[in-house]
Coordinates of C-alpha atoms in Angstrom, one line a residue:
M1 CA 19.1 9.6 -2.1
T2 CA 17.5 8.7 1.1
N3 CA 17.0 5.4 2.3
Q4 CA 13.2 6.1 2.1
Q5 CA 13.3 6.8 -1.2
V6 CA 15.2 3.8 -2.1
N7 CA 13.2 2.2 -0.8
L8 CA 10.2 3.5 -2.2
I9 CA 11.3 3.7 -5.7
R10 CA 11.3 -0.3 -5.5
R11 CA 8.6 -1.2 -4.4
D12 CA 7.0 1.2 -7.5
L13 CA 9.2 -0.4 -9.4
A14 CA 8.2 -4.0 -7.9
G15 CA 4.7 -3.4 -9.1
K16 CA 5.1 -2.7 -12.1
I17 CA 6.9 -5.3 -14.0
T18 CA 7.6 -9.4 -14.4
G19 CA 11.2 -9.5 -13.5
R20 CA 13.4 -8.7 -10.5
V21 CA 14.4 -5.3 -8.4
L22 CA 17.3 -5.7 -6.0
L23 CA 18.5 -3.5 -3.8
A24 CA 22.5 -4.3 -1.8
G25 CA 22.6 -7.3 0.5
D26 CA 19.9 -9.2 -1.9
E27 CA 21.2 -12.2 -3.5
G28 CA 21.9 -11.5 -7.0
F29 CA 23.2 -7.9 -6.4
S30 CA 26.7 -7.9 -6.3
G31 CA 26.7 -10.6 -9.3
S32 CA 24.5 -8.0 -11.4
L33 CA 27.6 -5.3 -11.6
A34 CA 30.8 -7.7 -12.5
I35 CA 31.7 -6.3 -15.4
D36 CA 35.3 -7.6 -17.4
N37 CA 37.0 -4.9 -16.0
G38 CA 38.1 -5.1 -12.2
R39 CA 39.4 -1.9 -12.1
V40 CA 35.0 -0.4 -12.1
S41 CA 33.9 -0.5 -8.9
L42 CA 30.4 1.0 -9.5
R43 CA 27.9 -0.2 -6.3
P44 CA 24.2 2.0 -7.8
F45 CA 21.4 1.8 -4.7
I46 CA 19.2 -0.4 -7.1
V47 CA 19.3 -3.1 -9.4
A48 CA 16.3 -3.5 -11.9
L49 CA 16.2 -6.6 -14.5
P50 CA 13.5 -6.6 -16.8
G51 CA 12.0 -9.7 -18.5
S52 CA 10.6 -8.7 -20.9
T53 CA 11.0 -5.7 -23.1
Q54 CA 7.0 -3.9 -22.1
D55 CA 9.2 -5.1 -18.5
V56 CA 11.7 -2.4 -19.8
A57 CA 9.6 0.2 -20.8
S58 CA 8.3 -0.3 -17.2
I59 CA 11.6 1.1 -15.7
V60 CA 12.5 3.9 -17.9
S61 CA 8.4 5.4 -18.1
Y62 CA 8.7 5.1 -14.2
C63 CA 12.4 6.5 -13.5
H64 CA 12.2 9.1 -16.0
E65 CA 8.5 10.9 -14.7
L66 CA 11.1 11.2 -11.4
G67 CA 14.3 12.0 -12.8
V68 CA 16.1 8.6 -11.3
P69 CA 19.6 8.8 -12.6
L70 CA 19.7 5.2 -14.9
T71 CA 22.2 3.4 -16.5
T72 CA 22.0 0.0 -18.6
K73 CA 23.8 -2.8 -18.7
A74 CA 23.6 -5.5 -20.7
G75 CA 26.8 -7.8 -21.8
G76 CA 29.8 -6.2 -18.9
H77 CA 32.2 -5.9 -21.4
S78 CA 32.3 -1.8 -21.5
A79 CA 35.4 -1.0 -21.2
A80 CA 35.4 2.7 -19.3
G81 CA 32.5 1.1 -16.9
Y82 CA 29.7 2.8 -18.4
C83 CA 27.9 0.8 -17.7
L84 CA 26.7 1.1 -14.1
N85 CA 26.2 4.3 -11.8
S86 CA 26.8 5.0 -8.4
E87 CA 23.7 7.8 -8.1
G88 CA 20.7 5.7 -9.4
V89 CA 19.7 2.5 -10.8
V90 CA 21.3 0.0 -13.5
L91 CA 19.1 -1.6 -15.9
D92 CA 20.8 -5.0 -15.8
L93 CA 19.6 -6.8 -19.3
G94 CA 21.1 -10.5 -18.4
D95 CA 17.4 -11.9 -17.8
M96 CA 16.7 -11.2 -20.4
N97 CA 18.6 -13.5 -23.5
N98 CA 16.2 -15.4 -25.6
V99 CA 16.9 -16.5 -28.7
T100 CA 15.4 -17.4 -31.5
L101 CA 15.9 -18.8 -34.7
S102 CA 13.3 -17.9 -37.7
K103 CA 11.7 -20.7 -39.7
D104 CA 13.8 -21.2 -42.9
G105 CA 17.0 -20.8 -40.8
T106 CA 18.3 -17.1 -41.9
K107 CA 17.9 -15.1 -39.5
I108 CA 18.1 -14.5 -35.7
S109 CA 16.7 -13.3 -33.1
I110 CA 18.3 -11.8 -30.0
E111 CA 17.5 -9.9 -26.5
A112 CA 19.6 -7.4 -25.5
G113 CA 21.2 -9.1 -22.4
T114 CA 22.4 -11.9 -23.9
R115 CA 26.2 -12.3 -24.3
W116 CA 27.7 -14.0 -28.0
I117 CA 28.3 -17.2 -26.5
K118 CA 25.2 -18.4 -25.9
V119 CA 24.1 -17.6 -29.2
Y120 CA 27.4 -20.2 -30.4
D121 CA 26.0 -22.8 -28.8
F122 CA 22.1 -22.2 -30.3
L123 CA 23.3 -22.1 -34.1
R124 CA 26.1 -25.3 -32.3
D125 CA 23.1 -27.4 -31.1
L126 CA 21.1 -27.2 -34.3
Q127 CA 23.5 -27.5 -36.1
S128 CA 22.7 -24.9 -38.2
P129 CA 24.5 -24.1 -41.6
Y130 CA 25.2 -21.0 -40.6
T131 CA 26.7 -18.8 -38.9
V132 CA 26.7 -14.7 -37.4
I133 CA 28.9 -11.6 -37.6
G134 CA 29.7 -11.7 -33.3
G135 CA 32.5 -11.0 -31.0
G136 CA 36.1 -12.9 -31.4
C137 CA 35.8 -12.8 -27.1
A138 CA 32.5 -14.6 -27.0
G139 CA 31.9 -13.3 -22.9
V140 CA 31.2 -10.1 -24.6
G141 CA 27.5 -9.2 -25.0
V142 CA 25.4 -9.1 -28.1
A143 CA 24.0 -5.6 -28.1
G144 CA 27.2 -3.5 -27.4
F145 CA 29.4 -4.8 -29.6
T146 CA 26.7 -4.2 -32.8
L147 CA 25.9 -0.9 -31.8
G148 CA 29.3 0.6 -31.9
G149 CA 30.2 -1.3 -34.8
G150 CA 31.1 -4.5 -34.3
Y151 CA 34.5 -6.5 -36.1
S152 CA 34.1 -10.2 -36.3
F153 CA 36.8 -12.3 -37.2
I154 CA 35.3 -12.7 -41.0
S155 CA 33.7 -8.4 -41.6
R156 CA 36.7 -8.5 -44.1
S157 CA 34.2 -11.3 -45.9
Y158 CA 30.6 -10.0 -44.5
G159 CA 30.7 -7.2 -43.0
L160 CA 30.4 -5.3 -39.4
G161 CA 28.1 -7.2 -37.1
C162 CA 25.2 -3.9 -37.8
D163 CA 26.0 -4.2 -41.1
N164 CA 24.1 -7.4 -40.7
V165 CA 21.7 -6.3 -38.3
N166 CA 17.5 -6.8 -40.1
G167 CA 16.3 -5.3 -37.0
M168 CA 16.1 -4.0 -33.4
Q169 CA 13.4 -3.1 -30.6
F170 CA 14.0 0.1 -28.7
V171 CA 12.2 1.9 -25.8
S172 CA 12.3 5.5 -26.1
P173 CA 13.6 7.5 -22.6
C174 CA 9.5 8.1 -22.2
G175 CA 8.8 4.1 -22.3
N176 CA 7.3 4.2 -25.8
I177 CA 8.5 0.4 -27.6
L178 CA 9.4 1.1 -31.7
D179 CA 10.2 -1.2 -34.1
V180 CA 12.9 -0.3 -37.0
D181 CA 14.1 -2.1 -39.4
N182 CA 15.4 -2.3 -42.8
K183 CA 12.0 -1.6 -44.2
L184 CA 12.9 2.3 -44.0
F185 CA 15.7 1.8 -46.3
T186 CA 13.3 0.3 -49.0
D187 CA 10.1 0.8 -48.6
A188 CA 9.1 4.7 -50.0
K189 CA 5.6 4.8 -47.0
R190 CA 8.3 3.8 -44.4
K191 CA 11.3 6.3 -46.1
K192 CA 9.0 9.8 -45.5
D193 CA 9.6 9.4 -41.6
T194 CA 12.7 10.5 -40.8
D195 CA 13.1 9.8 -37.4
S196 CA 12.7 6.7 -36.6
V197 CA 14.9 6.2 -39.9
E198 CA 17.8 8.4 -38.8
L199 CA 17.6 6.2 -35.2
Y200 CA 17.7 2.7 -36.6
R201 CA 20.6 4.6 -38.6
A202 CA 22.1 5.7 -35.3
L203 CA 21.9 2.9 -34.0
R204 CA 24.1 0.5 -35.7
G205 CA 26.9 2.5 -35.2
A206 CA 26.9 5.4 -32.9
G207 CA 27.8 3.0 -29.1
G208 CA 25.6 1.6 -26.7
G209 CA 24.2 4.5 -24.0
N210 CA 22.9 7.2 -27.0
F211 CA 18.9 7.2 -27.7
G212 CA 17.1 5.3 -25.9
I213 CA 18.1 1.4 -24.7
V214 CA 17.3 -1.6 -27.1
T215 CA 16.1 -4.9 -26.2
R216 CA 16.3 -6.9 -29.0
I217 CA 18.5 -6.7 -32.0
D218 CA 17.3 -9.0 -36.1
L219 CA 20.7 -10.1 -37.7
Q220 CA 21.0 -11.8 -40.8
L221 CA 22.8 -15.5 -40.9
Q222 CA 25.7 -15.8 -43.1
K223 CA 27.1 -19.5 -44.5
T224 CA 31.1 -19.4 -44.6
N225 CA 32.5 -20.5 -47.8
V226 CA 33.6 -23.4 -47.0
P227 CA 32.5 -25.3 -42.9
R228 CA 35.7 -24.8 -41.7
P229 CA 37.7 -22.7 -42.2
T230 CA 41.5 -21.9 -41.6
M231 CA 42.2 -20.5 -38.4
G232 CA 46.2 -20.0 -36.8
Q233 CA 48.7 -18.3 -34.6
I234 CA 51.7 -17.1 -36.8
T235 CA 54.6 -15.6 -34.2
F236 CA 57.6 -14.1 -34.5
P237 CA 60.2 -12.2 -31.9
F238 CA 59.0 -8.7 -30.8
Y239 CA 63.3 -7.8 -31.5
R240 CA 61.4 -8.4 -35.7
I241 CA 58.9 -5.9 -35.7
N242 CA 60.9 -2.9 -37.9
E243 CA 60.6 -5.7 -40.7
I244 CA 57.8 -7.3 -40.4
L245 CA 55.3 -4.2 -39.7
E246 CA 57.2 -3.4 -42.8
F247 CA 56.9 -6.1 -44.4
Y248 CA 53.1 -6.8 -43.0
N249 CA 51.7 -3.2 -44.4
K250 CA 52.1 -3.6 -47.8
W251 CA 51.5 -7.1 -47.5
V252 CA 47.9 -7.2 -46.2
L253 CA 47.2 -4.3 -49.3
T254 CA 47.7 -7.5 -51.8
L255 CA 45.4 -10.1 -49.4
P256 CA 41.2 -10.7 -51.0
N257 CA 38.2 -10.1 -48.3
E258 CA 38.4 -13.4 -47.4
M259 CA 41.8 -13.5 -45.1
A260 CA 41.8 -11.3 -42.0
V261 CA 45.2 -11.5 -40.5
Y262 CA 45.0 -9.5 -36.7
G263 CA 48.3 -8.8 -35.0
M264 CA 49.0 -8.6 -31.6
M265 CA 52.1 -7.8 -29.9
R266 CA 52.7 -9.1 -26.3
N267 CA 54.3 -11.1 -23.6
F268 CA 53.7 -15.4 -24.4
P269 CA 55.3 -18.4 -22.7
D270 CA 58.3 -19.2 -25.0
P271 CA 59.2 -22.3 -25.4
R272 CA 62.7 -21.6 -26.6
F273 CA 63.2 -20.1 -23.0
G274 CA 61.9 -23.2 -21.4
G275 CA 58.0 -21.6 -21.3
R276 CA 59.2 -18.5 -19.7
S277 CA 57.6 -15.4 -20.9
S278 CA 58.6 -13.0 -23.8
L279 CA 58.1 -11.0 -26.0
A280 CA 56.2 -11.4 -29.1
L281 CA 54.7 -10.6 -32.2
R282 CA 51.7 -12.8 -33.4
F283 CA 49.6 -12.7 -36.3
T284 CA 45.9 -14.2 -36.6
P285 CA 44.9 -15.1 -40.1
V286 CA 42.2 -16.4 -40.2
Y287 CA 41.0 -18.1 -44.1
N288 CA 37.0 -17.8 -44.9
G289 CA 38.3 -20.6 -47.4
K290 CA 40.0 -23.3 -48.3
F291 CA 43.1 -24.9 -45.9
T292 CA 45.1 -24.4 -49.2
D293 CA 44.2 -22.0 -50.0
A294 CA 45.4 -20.1 -47.2
V295 CA 48.6 -21.9 -47.4
D296 CA 49.5 -20.6 -50.6
L297 CA 48.6 -17.3 -49.1
L298 CA 50.0 -17.0 -46.3
K299 CA 53.8 -17.7 -48.1
P300 CA 54.9 -14.9 -48.1
L301 CA 54.1 -14.0 -44.3
M302 CA 56.2 -17.1 -43.5
A303 CA 59.0 -17.2 -45.8
L304 CA 60.2 -14.7 -43.4
G305 CA 61.3 -17.2 -40.3
P306 CA 58.8 -16.7 -37.9
N307 CA 59.4 -18.9 -34.6
D308 CA 56.2 -20.3 -34.9
V309 CA 53.2 -21.6 -36.6
E310 CA 50.5 -22.7 -35.8
L311 CA 47.2 -23.8 -38.4
Y312 CA 44.1 -25.1 -37.6
T313 CA 41.1 -25.7 -39.5
M314 CA 37.6 -25.4 -37.2
T315 CA 34.0 -23.6 -36.6
L316 CA 34.3 -19.9 -36.5
P317 CA 33.1 -20.7 -32.9
Q318 CA 35.6 -23.7 -32.4
W319 CA 37.7 -20.6 -33.2
E320 CA 36.0 -18.4 -31.1
D321 CA 36.1 -20.1 -27.3
F322 CA 39.7 -21.3 -28.5
V323 CA 41.5 -17.8 -28.6
G324 CA 38.5 -15.4 -27.4
T325 CA 39.7 -15.3 -23.6
S326 CA 43.3 -14.5 -24.1
T327 CA 42.0 -11.3 -24.4
Q328 CA 39.8 -10.9 -21.6
V329 CA 40.4 -8.8 -19.0
K330 CA 38.3 -11.2 -15.8
G331 CA 38.2 -9.1 -13.3
R332 CA 41.6 -7.6 -13.4
S333 CA 42.0 -3.4 -13.1
A334 CA 42.4 -2.3 -17.2
Y335 CA 42.9 0.9 -18.4
I336 CA 41.9 0.6 -22.4
R337 CA 42.5 2.9 -25.6
S338 CA 42.1 2.7 -29.3
L339 CA 43.0 3.6 -32.9
V340 CA 42.7 3.2 -36.4
F341 CA 45.0 3.4 -38.6
A342 CA 44.2 4.2 -42.4
P343 CA 45.7 2.1 -44.4
K344 CA 49.9 2.0 -45.2
T345 CA 50.5 3.5 -41.9
L346 CA 52.0 0.9 -39.7
T347 CA 55.3 2.4 -40.5
N348 CA 59.2 2.2 -39.2
D349 CA 58.7 5.2 -36.9
V350 CA 54.9 3.5 -35.8
A351 CA 56.9 0.0 -35.2
E352 CA 60.0 2.8 -33.3
I353 CA 57.0 3.7 -31.1
C354 CA 55.9 0.6 -30.4
K355 CA 59.5 -0.8 -28.9
Y356 CA 59.9 2.0 -27.4
Y357 CA 56.7 2.2 -25.1
F358 CA 57.3 -1.9 -24.4
G359 CA 60.3 -1.5 -23.5
R360 CA 59.4 1.0 -20.5
S361 CA 55.6 -1.1 -20.2
L362 CA 55.3 -1.5 -15.9
S363 CA 53.1 -5.4 -16.5
D364 CA 53.9 -8.0 -18.2
D365 CA 50.4 -8.6 -18.8
S366 CA 49.8 -5.2 -20.4
F367 CA 49.5 -5.9 -24.7
I368 CA 48.0 -4.3 -28.2
V369 CA 46.0 -6.5 -29.9
W370 CA 45.2 -5.0 -33.2
T371 CA 42.5 -5.9 -35.6
H372 CA 43.2 -6.4 -40.0
T373 CA 39.5 -4.4 -41.2
G374 CA 38.9 -3.0 -44.8
G375 CA 37.2 -5.3 -47.5
R376 CA 33.4 -5.9 -47.8
I377 CA 32.9 -2.8 -44.3
R378 CA 34.2 -0.6 -46.7
D379 CA 31.0 -1.3 -49.2
F380 CA 28.4 -0.7 -46.8
G381 CA 27.9 3.4 -47.3
S382 CA 27.0 6.2 -44.9
A383 CA 22.6 5.4 -46.4
Q384 CA 22.0 2.9 -43.5
S385 CA 25.5 3.4 -40.9
C386 CA 26.9 5.8 -39.5
Y387 CA 29.9 4.0 -37.9
A388 CA 32.9 6.1 -38.8
H389 CA 35.6 4.3 -40.2
R390 CA 35.2 2.6 -42.6
D391 CA 38.5 3.4 -44.9
G392 CA 40.3 2.0 -41.5
E393 CA 43.0 -1.0 -42.3
F394 CA 43.8 -1.4 -38.3
T395 CA 42.2 -0.8 -34.9
F396 CA 44.4 -1.3 -32.4
E397 CA 43.1 -1.5 -28.8
L398 CA 46.1 -1.4 -25.8
K399 CA 45.2 -2.9 -22.9
S400 CA 47.4 -2.0 -19.3
E401 CA 46.6 -4.8 -17.0
W402 CA 47.5 -4.3 -13.5
N403 CA 46.2 -6.3 -10.2
A404 CA 43.1 -5.4 -8.8
A405 CA 44.9 -5.8 -5.3
Q406 CA 47.3 -4.1 -6.1
P407 CA 45.7 0.5 -6.9
A408 CA 49.1 2.3 -6.0
A409 CA 50.3 0.6 -9.8
A410 CA 47.0 2.2 -11.3
R411 CA 48.7 6.4 -11.5
S412 CA 51.7 4.8 -13.4
N413 CA 50.2 2.0 -15.6
I414 CA 48.1 3.8 -17.0
E415 CA 49.9 7.2 -17.8
W416 CA 52.0 4.4 -20.1
A417 CA 48.9 3.8 -21.9
V418 CA 47.7 7.4 -22.2
D419 CA 51.9 8.9 -23.4
F420 CA 52.1 5.4 -25.1
F421 CA 48.5 6.2 -28.1
D422 CA 49.1 9.5 -27.9
A423 CA 52.8 9.6 -29.4
L424 CA 51.1 6.7 -32.0
G425 CA 47.8 8.9 -32.2
D426 CA 50.1 11.3 -34.8
H427 CA 50.0 7.9 -37.1
A428 CA 45.9 7.4 -36.2
Q429 CA 43.1 8.2 -38.0
G430 CA 41.1 8.9 -35.3
A431 CA 39.5 5.8 -32.6
Y432 CA 36.9 2.6 -31.8
I433 CA 33.3 3.3 -29.6
N434 CA 33.5 0.0 -28.5
Y435 CA 36.6 0.9 -26.9
I436 CA 35.5 4.0 -25.7
D437 CA 38.0 5.5 -23.6
P438 CA 37.4 8.5 -20.8
L439 CA 40.9 9.9 -21.2
L440 CA 40.4 10.8 -24.9
S441 CA 40.7 14.1 -26.1
S442 CA 38.6 15.4 -28.3
W443 CA 36.7 12.1 -28.5
Q444 CA 33.8 13.7 -30.7
K445 CA 35.5 13.9 -33.4
Q446 CA 38.1 10.7 -33.0
Y447 CA 34.9 8.3 -32.4
Y448 CA 32.7 9.3 -35.1
R449 CA 34.7 11.8 -37.6
N450 CA 31.9 13.9 -40.1
E451 CA 28.8 11.8 -38.8
Y452 CA 29.1 14.0 -35.1
D453 CA 26.6 17.0 -36.0
R454 CA 24.1 14.7 -37.7
L455 CA 24.1 12.2 -34.2
V456 CA 23.6 14.7 -32.5
K457 CA 20.6 16.4 -34.4
V458 CA 19.1 11.9 -33.1
Q459 CA 19.4 12.6 -29.5
N460 CA 18.0 15.6 -29.8
R461 CA 14.9 15.0 -30.9
W462 CA 14.9 11.7 -28.8
N463 CA 16.7 11.9 -25.2
K464 CA 16.4 15.3 -25.9
D465 CA 15.9 16.6 -21.9
R466 CA 19.8 14.0 -22.1
W467 CA 17.8 12.0 -19.2
L468 CA 20.0 8.7 -20.2
N469 CA 23.4 10.1 -20.5
F470 CA 26.5 10.0 -19.6
Q471 CA 30.6 12.5 -19.7
Q472 CA 30.9 11.1 -22.7
A473 CA 27.1 11.1 -24.8
I474 CA 26.9 11.7 -27.7
G475 CA 26.1 15.2 -26.8
S476 CA 27.9 16.0 -24.0
D477 CA 30.4 18.7 -23.5
Y478 CA 32.5 17.2 -21.8
D479 CA 36.0 16.7 -23.0
A480 CA 39.3 14.7 -21.0
P481 CA 41.4 17.4 -18.9
P482 CA 45.0 18.0 -20.6
H483 CA 47.5 15.0 -20.1
T484 CA 49.9 17.2 -18.1
K485 CA 52.2 15.4 -15.8
P486 CA 50.2 13.9 -12.7
L487 CA 47.0 12.7 -14.8
D488 CA 43.7 13.2 -13.7
L489 CA 42.1 10.3 -13.1
S490 CA 38.8 10.9 -12.1
P491 CA 36.8 10.9 -15.0
L492 CA 37.5 7.2 -14.8
T493 CA 35.9 6.7 -12.0
R494 CA 32.7 8.1 -12.8
T495 CA 30.2 8.2 -15.5
F496 CA 28.0 11.0 -15.2
L497 CA 29.7 14.6 -16.1
R498 CA 27.8 15.9 -13.3
K499 CA 25.8 14.6 -10.9
Q500 CA 22.6 14.9 -11.4

């Protein structure tokens, strides 16, 4: 794109919207491109910051008509950085961050540029008795989290984030504004609008960047069983992983929906060694109920003799603030992979693979964290959501991290992570779209399973010319290069499969 073309597009967009249009060097341009993963550094020609849904429609219709490449950034937590591009316009929704509570206080409307921290603060300041099924990391954007399913610490009690959606506002690639809501599934007349029904279903679990752009999400709030649920951390030395994981694998299946027990494998400061870091296996219980009941449920795990036990009662936002930042990349370089495991699959073989690869880790900052799923997530079927892994029990996320100032360390850390999760993948059923991975083979099946063909039809209806796209967009013919050494890392440095 020439300077003359860039300046023309900027002038035209500035005349069409109430929001801001920025070029390199303008105040706010670089800030709009900052995302959690410091590995990704893509700079577009233009950043457009709409102030309303109508602004979004104007930007999208203009760029679509001219064929200008466009990607959308909401919270900036994209694992692969697909919200950015180096060839066109980044639509930064950050100025669209209004939060509105319904009159009865049980529902909330959130603009798509909002991060969870603002929602939590909003409800706290109002002293609301309700909570939202939001991200455990408060810096994550509401939109990307919800569009990809969305695991909350209390999803075993109330379902995924997308299961708590009441409605959305959507802008098509042609700039048409459409409101979709749950009446599409219940009202006899509206159910006949099958295009809208299929779109709304697809927006609940297919991940961001597909079909069009969501500008507002309406969510149902929930009231926890007690005002201050029980949360904590129970830590074992990593060398006991075979014994502890074997127990955990069976024990979690006996727990009620109100109890989730997350897990983590990483280096933590160890008071036994003067605060020096050592590799540990840490469980994070979250119980939506009374403290005494939580203690009773956790007794079998604590009977195994952990190094450290911490249990607290606090509100969910307080807990998310307490632990949520521990998994953020915070500008370091990272390569992220995921796997979804069925019940009873965290076997001795899985433990041995984890021991082998953590024993060969190249960075003390790399870690695995997993979500304990199941529970009420399974109660929400496929009629109203396309989320494909409701039968899973554990969702693993691997973050291979290294210092952004040492780019030479990238290849070895990435290849370690690829080998690690390729080995674990033989025991898993797929992967989680919100931890999207450009090097994942057969990603269509891994993320979407038997939902994929149906989602391609939705893409064909709303984004037929594929103007909105990225290399792992639904309907793309991209597949990852073979996992042979040296790995082809080029998919990690681009958004689009081919230059537009």
